[in-house]
Structures are given as C-alpha cells and as structure tokens.
mmCIF file of C-alpha atoms in Angstrom:
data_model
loop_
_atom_site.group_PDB
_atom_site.id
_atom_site.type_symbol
_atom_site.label_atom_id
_atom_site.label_comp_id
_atom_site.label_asym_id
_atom_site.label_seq_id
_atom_site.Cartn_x
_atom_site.Cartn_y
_atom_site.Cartn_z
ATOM 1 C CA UNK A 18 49.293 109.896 132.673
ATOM 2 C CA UNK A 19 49.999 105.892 133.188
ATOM 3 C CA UNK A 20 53.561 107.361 133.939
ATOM 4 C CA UNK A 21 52.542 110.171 136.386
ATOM 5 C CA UNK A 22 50.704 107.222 138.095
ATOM 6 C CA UNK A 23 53.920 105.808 138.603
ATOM 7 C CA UNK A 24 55.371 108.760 139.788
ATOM 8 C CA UNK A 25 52.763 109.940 141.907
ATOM 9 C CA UNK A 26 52.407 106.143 143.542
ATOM 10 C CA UNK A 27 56.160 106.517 144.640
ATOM 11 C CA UNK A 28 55.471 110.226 145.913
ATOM 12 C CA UNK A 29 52.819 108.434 148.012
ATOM 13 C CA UNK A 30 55.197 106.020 149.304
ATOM 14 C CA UNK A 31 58.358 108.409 150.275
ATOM 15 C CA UNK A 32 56.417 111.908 150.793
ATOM 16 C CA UNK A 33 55.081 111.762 154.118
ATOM 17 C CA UNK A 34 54.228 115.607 153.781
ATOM 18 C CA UNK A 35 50.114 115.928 153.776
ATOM 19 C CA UNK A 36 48.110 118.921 152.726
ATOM 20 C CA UNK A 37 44.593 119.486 153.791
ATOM 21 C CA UNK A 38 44.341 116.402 155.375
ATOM 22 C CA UNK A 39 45.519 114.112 152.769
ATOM 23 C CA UNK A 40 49.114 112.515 151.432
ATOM 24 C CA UNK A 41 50.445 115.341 149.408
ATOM 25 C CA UNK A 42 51.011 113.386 146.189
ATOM 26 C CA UNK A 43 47.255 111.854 146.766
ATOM 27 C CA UNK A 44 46.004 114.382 144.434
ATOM 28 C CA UNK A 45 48.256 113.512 141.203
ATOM 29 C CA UNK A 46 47.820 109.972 141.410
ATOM 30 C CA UNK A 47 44.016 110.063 141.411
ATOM 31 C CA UNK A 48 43.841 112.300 138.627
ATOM 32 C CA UNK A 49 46.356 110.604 136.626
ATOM 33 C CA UNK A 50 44.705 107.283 136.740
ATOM 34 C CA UNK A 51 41.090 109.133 136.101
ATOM 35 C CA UNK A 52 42.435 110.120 132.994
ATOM 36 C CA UNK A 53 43.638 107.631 131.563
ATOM 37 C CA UNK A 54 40.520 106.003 131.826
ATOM 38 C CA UNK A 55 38.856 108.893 130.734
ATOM 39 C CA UNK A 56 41.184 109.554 127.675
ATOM 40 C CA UNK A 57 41.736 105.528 126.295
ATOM 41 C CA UNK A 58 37.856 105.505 126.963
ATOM 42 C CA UNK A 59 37.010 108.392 124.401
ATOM 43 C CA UNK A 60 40.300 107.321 121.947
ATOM 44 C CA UNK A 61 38.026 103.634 121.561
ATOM 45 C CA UNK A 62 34.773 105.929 121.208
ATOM 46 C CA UNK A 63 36.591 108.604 118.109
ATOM 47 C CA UNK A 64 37.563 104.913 116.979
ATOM 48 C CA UNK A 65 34.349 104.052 116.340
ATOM 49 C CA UNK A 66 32.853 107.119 114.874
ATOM 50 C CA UNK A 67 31.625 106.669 110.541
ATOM 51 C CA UNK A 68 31.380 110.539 109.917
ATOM 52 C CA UNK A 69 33.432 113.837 110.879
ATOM 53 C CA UNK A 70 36.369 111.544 112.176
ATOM 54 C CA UNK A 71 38.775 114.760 111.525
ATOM 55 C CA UNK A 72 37.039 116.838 113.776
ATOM 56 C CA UNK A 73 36.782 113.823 116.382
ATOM 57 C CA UNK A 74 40.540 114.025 115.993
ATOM 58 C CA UNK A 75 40.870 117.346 116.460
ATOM 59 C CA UNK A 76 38.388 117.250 119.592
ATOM 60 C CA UNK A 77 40.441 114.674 121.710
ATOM 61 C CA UNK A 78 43.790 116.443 120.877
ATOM 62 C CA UNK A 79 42.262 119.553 122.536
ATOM 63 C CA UNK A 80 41.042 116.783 125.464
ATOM 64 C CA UNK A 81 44.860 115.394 125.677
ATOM 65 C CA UNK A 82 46.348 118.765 125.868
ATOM 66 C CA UNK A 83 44.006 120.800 128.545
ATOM 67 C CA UNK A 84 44.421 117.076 130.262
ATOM 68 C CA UNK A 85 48.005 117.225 130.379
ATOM 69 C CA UNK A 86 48.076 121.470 131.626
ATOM 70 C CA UNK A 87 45.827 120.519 134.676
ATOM 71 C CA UNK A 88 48.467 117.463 135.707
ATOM 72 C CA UNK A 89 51.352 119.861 134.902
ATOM 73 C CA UNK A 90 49.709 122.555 137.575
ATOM 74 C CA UNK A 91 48.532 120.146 139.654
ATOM 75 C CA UNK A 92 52.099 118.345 140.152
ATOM 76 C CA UNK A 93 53.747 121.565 140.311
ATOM 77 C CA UNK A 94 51.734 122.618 143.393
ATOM 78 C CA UNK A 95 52.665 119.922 145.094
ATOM 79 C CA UNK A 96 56.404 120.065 144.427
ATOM 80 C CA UNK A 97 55.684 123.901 145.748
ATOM 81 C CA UNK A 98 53.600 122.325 148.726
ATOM 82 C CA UNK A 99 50.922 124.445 147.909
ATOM 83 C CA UNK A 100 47.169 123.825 146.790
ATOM 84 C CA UNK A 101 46.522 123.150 143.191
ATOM 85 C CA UNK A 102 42.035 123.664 143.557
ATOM 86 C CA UNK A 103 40.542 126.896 145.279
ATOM 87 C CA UNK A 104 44.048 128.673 145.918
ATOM 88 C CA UNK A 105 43.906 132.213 145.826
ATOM 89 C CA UNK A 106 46.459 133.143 148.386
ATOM 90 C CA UNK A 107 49.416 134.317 146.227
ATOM 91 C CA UNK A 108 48.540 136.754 142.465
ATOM 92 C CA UNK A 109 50.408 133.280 141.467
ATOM 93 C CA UNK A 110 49.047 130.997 142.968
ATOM 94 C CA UNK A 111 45.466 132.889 141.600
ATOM 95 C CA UNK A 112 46.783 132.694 138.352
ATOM 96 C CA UNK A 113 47.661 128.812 138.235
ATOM 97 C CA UNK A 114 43.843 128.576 139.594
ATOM 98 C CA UNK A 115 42.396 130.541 136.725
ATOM 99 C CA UNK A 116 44.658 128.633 134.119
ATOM 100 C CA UNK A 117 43.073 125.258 136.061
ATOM 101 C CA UNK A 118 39.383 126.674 135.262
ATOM 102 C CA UNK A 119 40.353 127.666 131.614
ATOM 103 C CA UNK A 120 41.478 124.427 130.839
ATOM 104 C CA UNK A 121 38.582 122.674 132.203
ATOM 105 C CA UNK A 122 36.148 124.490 130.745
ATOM 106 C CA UNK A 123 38.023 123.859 126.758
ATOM 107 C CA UNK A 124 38.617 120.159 127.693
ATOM 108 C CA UNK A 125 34.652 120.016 128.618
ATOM 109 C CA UNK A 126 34.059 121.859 125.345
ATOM 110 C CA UNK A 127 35.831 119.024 123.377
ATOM 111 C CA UNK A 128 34.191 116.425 125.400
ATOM 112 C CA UNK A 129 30.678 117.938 124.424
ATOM 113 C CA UNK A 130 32.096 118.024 120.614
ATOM 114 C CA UNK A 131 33.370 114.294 120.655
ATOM 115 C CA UNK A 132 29.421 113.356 122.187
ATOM 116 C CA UNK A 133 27.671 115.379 119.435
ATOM 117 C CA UNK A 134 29.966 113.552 116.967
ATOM 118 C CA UNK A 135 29.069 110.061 117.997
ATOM 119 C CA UNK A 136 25.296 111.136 117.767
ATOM 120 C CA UNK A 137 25.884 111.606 114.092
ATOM 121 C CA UNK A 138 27.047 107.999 113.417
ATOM 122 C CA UNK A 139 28.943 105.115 115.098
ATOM 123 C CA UNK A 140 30.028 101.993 113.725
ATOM 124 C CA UNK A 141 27.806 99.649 116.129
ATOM 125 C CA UNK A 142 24.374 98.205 116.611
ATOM 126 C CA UNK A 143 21.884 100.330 118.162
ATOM 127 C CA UNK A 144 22.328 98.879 121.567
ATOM 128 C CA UNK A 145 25.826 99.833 121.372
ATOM 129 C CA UNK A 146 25.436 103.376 120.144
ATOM 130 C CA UNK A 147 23.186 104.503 122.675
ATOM 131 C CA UNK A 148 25.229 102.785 125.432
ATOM 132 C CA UNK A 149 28.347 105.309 123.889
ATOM 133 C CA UNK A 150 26.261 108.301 123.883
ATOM 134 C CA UNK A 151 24.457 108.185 126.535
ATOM 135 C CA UNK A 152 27.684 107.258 128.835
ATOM 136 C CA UNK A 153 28.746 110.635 127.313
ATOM 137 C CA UNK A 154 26.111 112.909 127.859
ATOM 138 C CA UNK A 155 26.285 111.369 132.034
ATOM 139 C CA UNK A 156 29.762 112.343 131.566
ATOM 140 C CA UNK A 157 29.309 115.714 130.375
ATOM 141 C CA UNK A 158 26.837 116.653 133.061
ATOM 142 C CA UNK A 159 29.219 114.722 135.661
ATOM 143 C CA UNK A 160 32.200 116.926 134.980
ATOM 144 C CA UNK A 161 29.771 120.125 134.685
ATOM 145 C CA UNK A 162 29.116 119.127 138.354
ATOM 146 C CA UNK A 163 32.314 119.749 139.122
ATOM 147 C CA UNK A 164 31.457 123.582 138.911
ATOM 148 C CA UNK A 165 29.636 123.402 142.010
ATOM 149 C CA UNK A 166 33.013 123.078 143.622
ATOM 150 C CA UNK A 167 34.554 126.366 143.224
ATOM 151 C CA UNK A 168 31.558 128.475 144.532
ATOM 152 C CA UNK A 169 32.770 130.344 148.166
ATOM 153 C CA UNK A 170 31.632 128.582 150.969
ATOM 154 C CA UNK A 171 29.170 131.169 153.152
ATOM 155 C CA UNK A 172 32.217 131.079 155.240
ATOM 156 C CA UNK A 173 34.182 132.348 152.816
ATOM 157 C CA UNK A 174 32.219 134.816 151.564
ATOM 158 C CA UNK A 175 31.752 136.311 155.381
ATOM 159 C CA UNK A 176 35.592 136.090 155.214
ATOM 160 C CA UNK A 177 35.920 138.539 151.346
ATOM 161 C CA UNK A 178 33.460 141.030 153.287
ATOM 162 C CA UNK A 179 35.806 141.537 156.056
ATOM 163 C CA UNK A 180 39.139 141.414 153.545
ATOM 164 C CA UNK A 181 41.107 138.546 151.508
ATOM 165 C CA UNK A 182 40.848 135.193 151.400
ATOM 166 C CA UNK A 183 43.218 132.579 150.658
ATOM 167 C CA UNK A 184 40.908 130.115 149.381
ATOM 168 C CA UNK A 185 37.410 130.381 147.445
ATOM 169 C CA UNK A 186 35.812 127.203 146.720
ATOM 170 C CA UNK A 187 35.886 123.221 148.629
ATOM 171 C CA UNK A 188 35.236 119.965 148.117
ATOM 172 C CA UNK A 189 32.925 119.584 150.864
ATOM 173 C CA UNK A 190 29.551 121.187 152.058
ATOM 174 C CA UNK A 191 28.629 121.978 155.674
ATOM 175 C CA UNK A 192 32.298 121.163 157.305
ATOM 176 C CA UNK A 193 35.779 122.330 156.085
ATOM 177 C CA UNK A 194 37.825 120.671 154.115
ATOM 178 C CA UNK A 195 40.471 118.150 155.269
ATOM 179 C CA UNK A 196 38.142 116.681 157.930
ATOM 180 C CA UNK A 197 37.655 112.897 158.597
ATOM 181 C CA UNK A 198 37.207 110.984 155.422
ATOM 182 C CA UNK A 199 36.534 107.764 153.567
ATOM 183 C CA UNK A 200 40.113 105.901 152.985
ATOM 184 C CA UNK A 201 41.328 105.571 149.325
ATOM 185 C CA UNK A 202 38.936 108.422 147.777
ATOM 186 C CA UNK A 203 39.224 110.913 150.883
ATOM 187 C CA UNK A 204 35.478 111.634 150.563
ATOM 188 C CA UNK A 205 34.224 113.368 153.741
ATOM 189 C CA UNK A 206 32.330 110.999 156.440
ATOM 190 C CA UNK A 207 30.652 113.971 158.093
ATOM 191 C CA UNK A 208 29.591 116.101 155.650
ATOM 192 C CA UNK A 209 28.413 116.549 151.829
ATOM 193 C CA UNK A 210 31.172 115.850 149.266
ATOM 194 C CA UNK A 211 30.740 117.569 146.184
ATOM 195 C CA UNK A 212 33.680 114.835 144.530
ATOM 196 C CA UNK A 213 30.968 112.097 144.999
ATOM 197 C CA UNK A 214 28.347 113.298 141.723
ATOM 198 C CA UNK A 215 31.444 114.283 140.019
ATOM 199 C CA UNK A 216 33.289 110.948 140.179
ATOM 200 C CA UNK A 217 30.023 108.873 139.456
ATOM 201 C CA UNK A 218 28.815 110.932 136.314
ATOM 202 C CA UNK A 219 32.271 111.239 134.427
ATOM 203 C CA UNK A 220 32.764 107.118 135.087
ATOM 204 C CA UNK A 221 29.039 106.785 133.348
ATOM 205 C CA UNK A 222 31.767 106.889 129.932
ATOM 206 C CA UNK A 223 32.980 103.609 130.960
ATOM 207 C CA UNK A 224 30.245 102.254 133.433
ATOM 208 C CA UNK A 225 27.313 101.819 130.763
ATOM 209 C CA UNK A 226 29.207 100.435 127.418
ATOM 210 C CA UNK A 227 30.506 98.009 130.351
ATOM 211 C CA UNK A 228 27.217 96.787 130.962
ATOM 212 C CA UNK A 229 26.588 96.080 128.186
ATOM 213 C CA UNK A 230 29.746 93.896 127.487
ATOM 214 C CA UNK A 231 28.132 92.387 130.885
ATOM 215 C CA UNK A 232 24.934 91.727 128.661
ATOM 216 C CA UNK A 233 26.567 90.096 125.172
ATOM 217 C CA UNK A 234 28.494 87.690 127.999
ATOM 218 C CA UNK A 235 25.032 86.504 129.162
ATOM 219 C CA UNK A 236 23.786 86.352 125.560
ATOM 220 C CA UNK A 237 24.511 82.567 125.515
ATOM 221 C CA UNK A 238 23.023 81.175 128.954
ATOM 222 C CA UNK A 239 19.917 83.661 128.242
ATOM 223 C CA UNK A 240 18.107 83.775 124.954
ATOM 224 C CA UNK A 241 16.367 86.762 125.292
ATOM 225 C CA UNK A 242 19.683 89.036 125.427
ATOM 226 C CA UNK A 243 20.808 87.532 122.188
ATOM 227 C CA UNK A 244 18.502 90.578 120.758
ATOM 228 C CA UNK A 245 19.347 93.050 120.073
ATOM 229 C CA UNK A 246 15.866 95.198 120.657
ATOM 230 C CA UNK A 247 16.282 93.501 124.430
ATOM 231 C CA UNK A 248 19.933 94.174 125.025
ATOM 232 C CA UNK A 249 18.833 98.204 123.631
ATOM 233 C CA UNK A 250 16.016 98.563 126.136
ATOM 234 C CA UNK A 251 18.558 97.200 129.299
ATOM 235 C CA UNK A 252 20.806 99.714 127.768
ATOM 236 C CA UNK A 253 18.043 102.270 128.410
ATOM 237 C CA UNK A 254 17.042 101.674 131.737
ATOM 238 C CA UNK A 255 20.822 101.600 133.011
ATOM 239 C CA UNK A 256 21.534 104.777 131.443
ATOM 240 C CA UNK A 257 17.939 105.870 133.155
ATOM 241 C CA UNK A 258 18.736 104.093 137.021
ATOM 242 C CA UNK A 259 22.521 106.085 136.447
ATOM 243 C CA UNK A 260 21.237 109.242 135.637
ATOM 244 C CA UNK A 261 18.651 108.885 138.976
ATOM 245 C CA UNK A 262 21.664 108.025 141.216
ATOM 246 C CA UNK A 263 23.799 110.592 140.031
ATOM 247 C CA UNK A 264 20.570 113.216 141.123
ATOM 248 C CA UNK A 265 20.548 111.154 144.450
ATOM 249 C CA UNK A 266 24.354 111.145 145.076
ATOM 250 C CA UNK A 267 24.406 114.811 144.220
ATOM 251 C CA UNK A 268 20.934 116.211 146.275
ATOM 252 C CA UNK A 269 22.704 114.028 149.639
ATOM 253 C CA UNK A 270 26.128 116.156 148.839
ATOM 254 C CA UNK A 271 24.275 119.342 148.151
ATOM 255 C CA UNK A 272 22.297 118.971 151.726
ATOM 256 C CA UNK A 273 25.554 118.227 153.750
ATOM 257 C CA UNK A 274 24.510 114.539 154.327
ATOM 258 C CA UNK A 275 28.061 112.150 153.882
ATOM 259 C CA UNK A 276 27.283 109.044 151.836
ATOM 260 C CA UNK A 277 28.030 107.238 154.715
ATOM 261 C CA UNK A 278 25.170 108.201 157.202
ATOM 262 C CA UNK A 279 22.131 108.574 154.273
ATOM 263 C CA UNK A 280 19.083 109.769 156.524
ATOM 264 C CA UNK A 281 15.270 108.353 156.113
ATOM 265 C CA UNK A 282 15.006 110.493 153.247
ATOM 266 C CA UNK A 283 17.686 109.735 151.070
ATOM 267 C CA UNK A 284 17.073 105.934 151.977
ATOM 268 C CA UNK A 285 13.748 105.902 150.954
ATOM 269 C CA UNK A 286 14.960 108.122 147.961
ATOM 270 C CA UNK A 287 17.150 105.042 146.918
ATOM 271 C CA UNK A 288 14.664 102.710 147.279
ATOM 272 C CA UNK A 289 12.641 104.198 144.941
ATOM 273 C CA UNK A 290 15.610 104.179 142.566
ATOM 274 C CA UNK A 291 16.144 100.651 142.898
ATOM 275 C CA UNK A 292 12.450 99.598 142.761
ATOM 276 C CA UNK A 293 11.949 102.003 139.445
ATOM 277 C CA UNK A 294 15.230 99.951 138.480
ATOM 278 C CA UNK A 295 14.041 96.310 138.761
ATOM 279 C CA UNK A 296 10.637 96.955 137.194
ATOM 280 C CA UNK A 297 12.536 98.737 134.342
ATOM 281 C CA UNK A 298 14.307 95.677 133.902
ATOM 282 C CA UNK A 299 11.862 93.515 134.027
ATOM 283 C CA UNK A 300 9.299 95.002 131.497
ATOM 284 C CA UNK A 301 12.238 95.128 128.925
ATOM 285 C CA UNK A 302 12.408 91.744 129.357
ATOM 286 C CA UNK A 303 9.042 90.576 129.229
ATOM 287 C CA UNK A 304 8.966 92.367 125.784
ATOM 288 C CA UNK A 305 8.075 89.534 122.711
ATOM 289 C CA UNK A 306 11.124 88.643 121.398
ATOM 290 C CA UNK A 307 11.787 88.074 117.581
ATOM 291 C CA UNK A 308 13.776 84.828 116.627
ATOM 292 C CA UNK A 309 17.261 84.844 117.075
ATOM 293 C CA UNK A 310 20.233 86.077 114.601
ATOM 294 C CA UNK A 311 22.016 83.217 113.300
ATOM 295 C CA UNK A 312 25.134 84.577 113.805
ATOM 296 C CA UNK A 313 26.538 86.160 117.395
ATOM 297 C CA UNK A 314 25.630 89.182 118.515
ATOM 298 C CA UNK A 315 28.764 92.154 117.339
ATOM 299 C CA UNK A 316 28.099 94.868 119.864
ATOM 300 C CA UNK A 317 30.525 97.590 117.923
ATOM 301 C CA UNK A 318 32.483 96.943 114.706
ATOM 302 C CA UNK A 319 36.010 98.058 114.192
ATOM 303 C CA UNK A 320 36.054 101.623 112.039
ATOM 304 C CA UNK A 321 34.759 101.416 108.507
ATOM 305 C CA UNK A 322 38.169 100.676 106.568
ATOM 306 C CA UNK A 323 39.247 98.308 109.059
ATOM 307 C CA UNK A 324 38.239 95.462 106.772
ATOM 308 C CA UNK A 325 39.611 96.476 103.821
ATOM 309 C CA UNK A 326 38.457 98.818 100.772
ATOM 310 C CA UNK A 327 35.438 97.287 99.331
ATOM 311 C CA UNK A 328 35.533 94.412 101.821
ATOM 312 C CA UNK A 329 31.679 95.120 102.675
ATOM 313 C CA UNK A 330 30.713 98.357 101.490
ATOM 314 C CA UNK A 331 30.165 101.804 103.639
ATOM 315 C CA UNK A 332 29.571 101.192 106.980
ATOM 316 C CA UNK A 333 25.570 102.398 107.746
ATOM 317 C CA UNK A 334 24.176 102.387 111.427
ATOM 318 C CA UNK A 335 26.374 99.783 112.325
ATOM 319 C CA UNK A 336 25.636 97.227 109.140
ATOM 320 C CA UNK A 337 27.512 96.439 106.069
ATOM 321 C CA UNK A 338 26.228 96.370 102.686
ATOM 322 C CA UNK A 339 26.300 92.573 102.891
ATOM 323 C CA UNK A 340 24.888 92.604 105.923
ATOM 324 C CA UNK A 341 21.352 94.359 104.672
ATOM 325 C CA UNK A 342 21.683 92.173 101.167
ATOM 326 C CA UNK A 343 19.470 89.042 101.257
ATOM 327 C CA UNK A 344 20.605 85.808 100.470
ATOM 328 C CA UNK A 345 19.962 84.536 97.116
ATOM 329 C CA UNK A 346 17.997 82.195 96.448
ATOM 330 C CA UNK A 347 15.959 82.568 99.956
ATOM 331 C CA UNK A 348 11.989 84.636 100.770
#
C-alpha cells in the first residue's frame, strides 16, 4: 500500500484524465494511504493480544488479502478509465463490483474477529484496553456505514423501472455525484456525503488509543492523569463524544445537508455534543483520586514473551506476576 501511494501520487501528478469529477488516480492514493493506517494500526493491536494470537493471525491475513483485491480492482479501473464503486455498465465491469462487495464484506468479518479477540485479553492497563476496543467497535460500525453507499439513488431506481442502468449506488445524497466538492477529500459542498461517517468511524482505530498517548504526555504537568482510574474514565467519554459525532456526521449526510453549510439543527445538535463532552470531562476529573504509582504510568506492554521466558511470569490484564507480588518486608 505505502508503494501504491507512491504510485498513485505520481499518477496524480502526470494523469490529467478525471473521472466523475475528480483526478483519476485520486481514488488509489486515498485508499492506499487509508490502509496502511488501517492495517499497521490493527498489526500493533494483534501485537498486543495475551490469548488466541493464532487466530488474530489468521484474522489480519484475511484483512491484508481482501485489502490488497480491492486496490488491485480499484487500480485496474483506472488504468481501464472506468469506475471502480457503483459500476454496473458492462457484465464486467458488474462483476469487478460484486468481487469489490465480497471482499469488503470478508475483510469486515476479520475486522469484527480481530475486535472480539482483543475483548478476550490485551497486554495493557485498563485504560489502554478499552481505548483498543472501543476504537474497534467505532471502526466496525464506521466501515458498516459504508453500506449505505451502494443503495440506488431514487433516481436510479426511476431509471431500472424504465430499463438499465449503468450505475447503482453514490457517494452523495440529494445531488449527483462529481459535483462541487471540498479540496483534498472531494467531499460534496452541496449536498450529503455518505464518505464523511465512513471516514470518521474507521479512523476511531487510531483516533482514541491516540488520545490517550495525548493523556500519558500530560501525566507529568497534571497529577490527576497519572491514574490510571482517571486516564480510563477520559478514555470513556472520548470513545462516548466519538460515537455522538459519528451519529451527527452521519444524520447531516443522511438529510442531504454538506458539512459545510450545517443548518440550526445540526448546530444546535453539536452543541449539545460538545457541552455533554466538557461536562463528561470534567466529572471524570473531579473524581477522588488515589495516591500516585511510584513508577510511570505503561499504557500497553510489549506481547507476553517479549521479556523473556520467565522474566515476569504470564502476562494477566496487563500486570506481571511481579507486578501483583508485594514487596517484602512492607504492610
């Protein structure tokens, strides 16, 4: 994928052929660079796991290899100058459509097995572990979203009663496809765009264990975050405040409304989110905190056998044998 970047960058550069509005090559390079965030993201998370690690391996070599069928369709359509998404216009083109939606629907499937997996154990504190799992549940119902894409417009399905189609399915809702649009992501600026929930739910896999890397690099100017039970309930009301934009971002698409022109409704909507947010944040902070660990916070530890055979003991919940043992000679 990091190469098909490449490729798809220099595409950009010397293609000047556009399809539906956008640089041909557009297309490839977005995906590409979504997954390799997408993949290295989940390859750290099957890192981490303490239990069923052979199926976790098994799960993100079905992700890699439904990953790497969509790019090889997707670049393929645009070396044909055709559409890779919604193209129905050829029995071949159909067919490269249906292979798109098989694919998907496996490399969702080992997603969903790769989140149930890191419910059963990961090698981190709490805070940690729910900042994984949560990211991938968002995830999961981010890249479901996507399905909402490749339902026929109701012009479309006036077109099938009259005959064929060439397309069934768009990215956008109340204007065609290929219409102005935001610069960089090509998200439409005067209607819904169904791309919007799906981009900000499958980047909840990177956007919440980031916070709280955000959070242990506060730890020492702010006392309280040095807890753990504090740095957990943060964790919480992120993953809560995503999960209420992602319903926001996705009810504006849904009503034709571009994210650019919100109306009174959304707005207030938003507000509510953000209010929600900040007294979220501030009741997990006004919690009682317990005294400080003496040692610095470790937000994830490396896999079990990373420190050797017998170096601490099984790894349990994210703590080492010596970590539960109490000193001797101490209460």
């Amino acid at each position: 994928m990091s190469v098909l970047a490449v490729v798809s960058a220099v595409g950009t550069a010397v293609d000047d052929r556009v399809l539906v509005g956008a640089p041909i090559w557009a297309k490839p390079l977005k995906f590409s660079v979504s997954f390799v965030a997408y993949c290295v993201t989940l390859a750290w998370m099957l890192s981490l796991l303490t239990r069923w690690r052979r199926t976790g391996w098994w799960a993100g070599t079905v992700v890699a290899v439904t990953s790497a069928v969509e790019m090889a369709i997707i670049v393929l359509q645009v070396v044909r100058g055709e559409r890779s998404h919604f193209n129905v216009g050829s029995s071949f083109d159909q067919a490269l459509f249906g292979v798109m939606g098989a694919t998907i629907a496996v490399l969702w499937t080992g997603t969903l097995v790769i989140a149930l997996l890191l419910f059963r154990g990961v090698a981190t504190d709490r805070a940690g572990a729910w900042a994984i799992r949560l990211g991938a549940v968002l995830a999961l119902i981010g890249a479901g979203l996507g399905f909402l894409m490749t339902r026929p417009t109701p012009e479309q399905r006036a077109t099938m009663v009259r005959g064929t189609v060439d397309v069934i399915g768009a990215h956008s809702v109340g204007v065609p496809d290929g219409g102005p649009s935001m610069p960089l992501t090509g998200w439409s600026t005067t209607g819904g765009d169904l791309r919007i929930p799906h981009f900000v739910g499958m980047h909840a896999l990177q956007a919440l264990p980031l916070l709280l890397l955000v959070l242990l690099a506060l730890a020492p100017r702010c006392a309280r975050l040095r807890h753990e039970g504090v740095r957990l309930r943060l964790v919480l009301v992120g993953a809560g405040g995503y999960a209420a934009v992602l319903g926001l971002v996705t009810w504006q698409a849904l009503r034709g409304q571009p994210l650019t022109h919100p109306d009174g409704l959304t707005l207030g909507a938003a507000a509510s989110v953000v209010v929600a947010g900040c007294l979220g944040v501030g009741l997990a902070l006004r919690t009682p905190a317990v005294p400080a660990p003496a040692r610095s916070p470790r937000p994830w530890r490396n896999r079990p056998e990373a420190d050797g055979p017998g170096a601490d003991g099984p790894v349990r919940g994210g703590r080492s044998a010596s970590d539960r043992a109490p000193a001797r000679g101490t209460a």
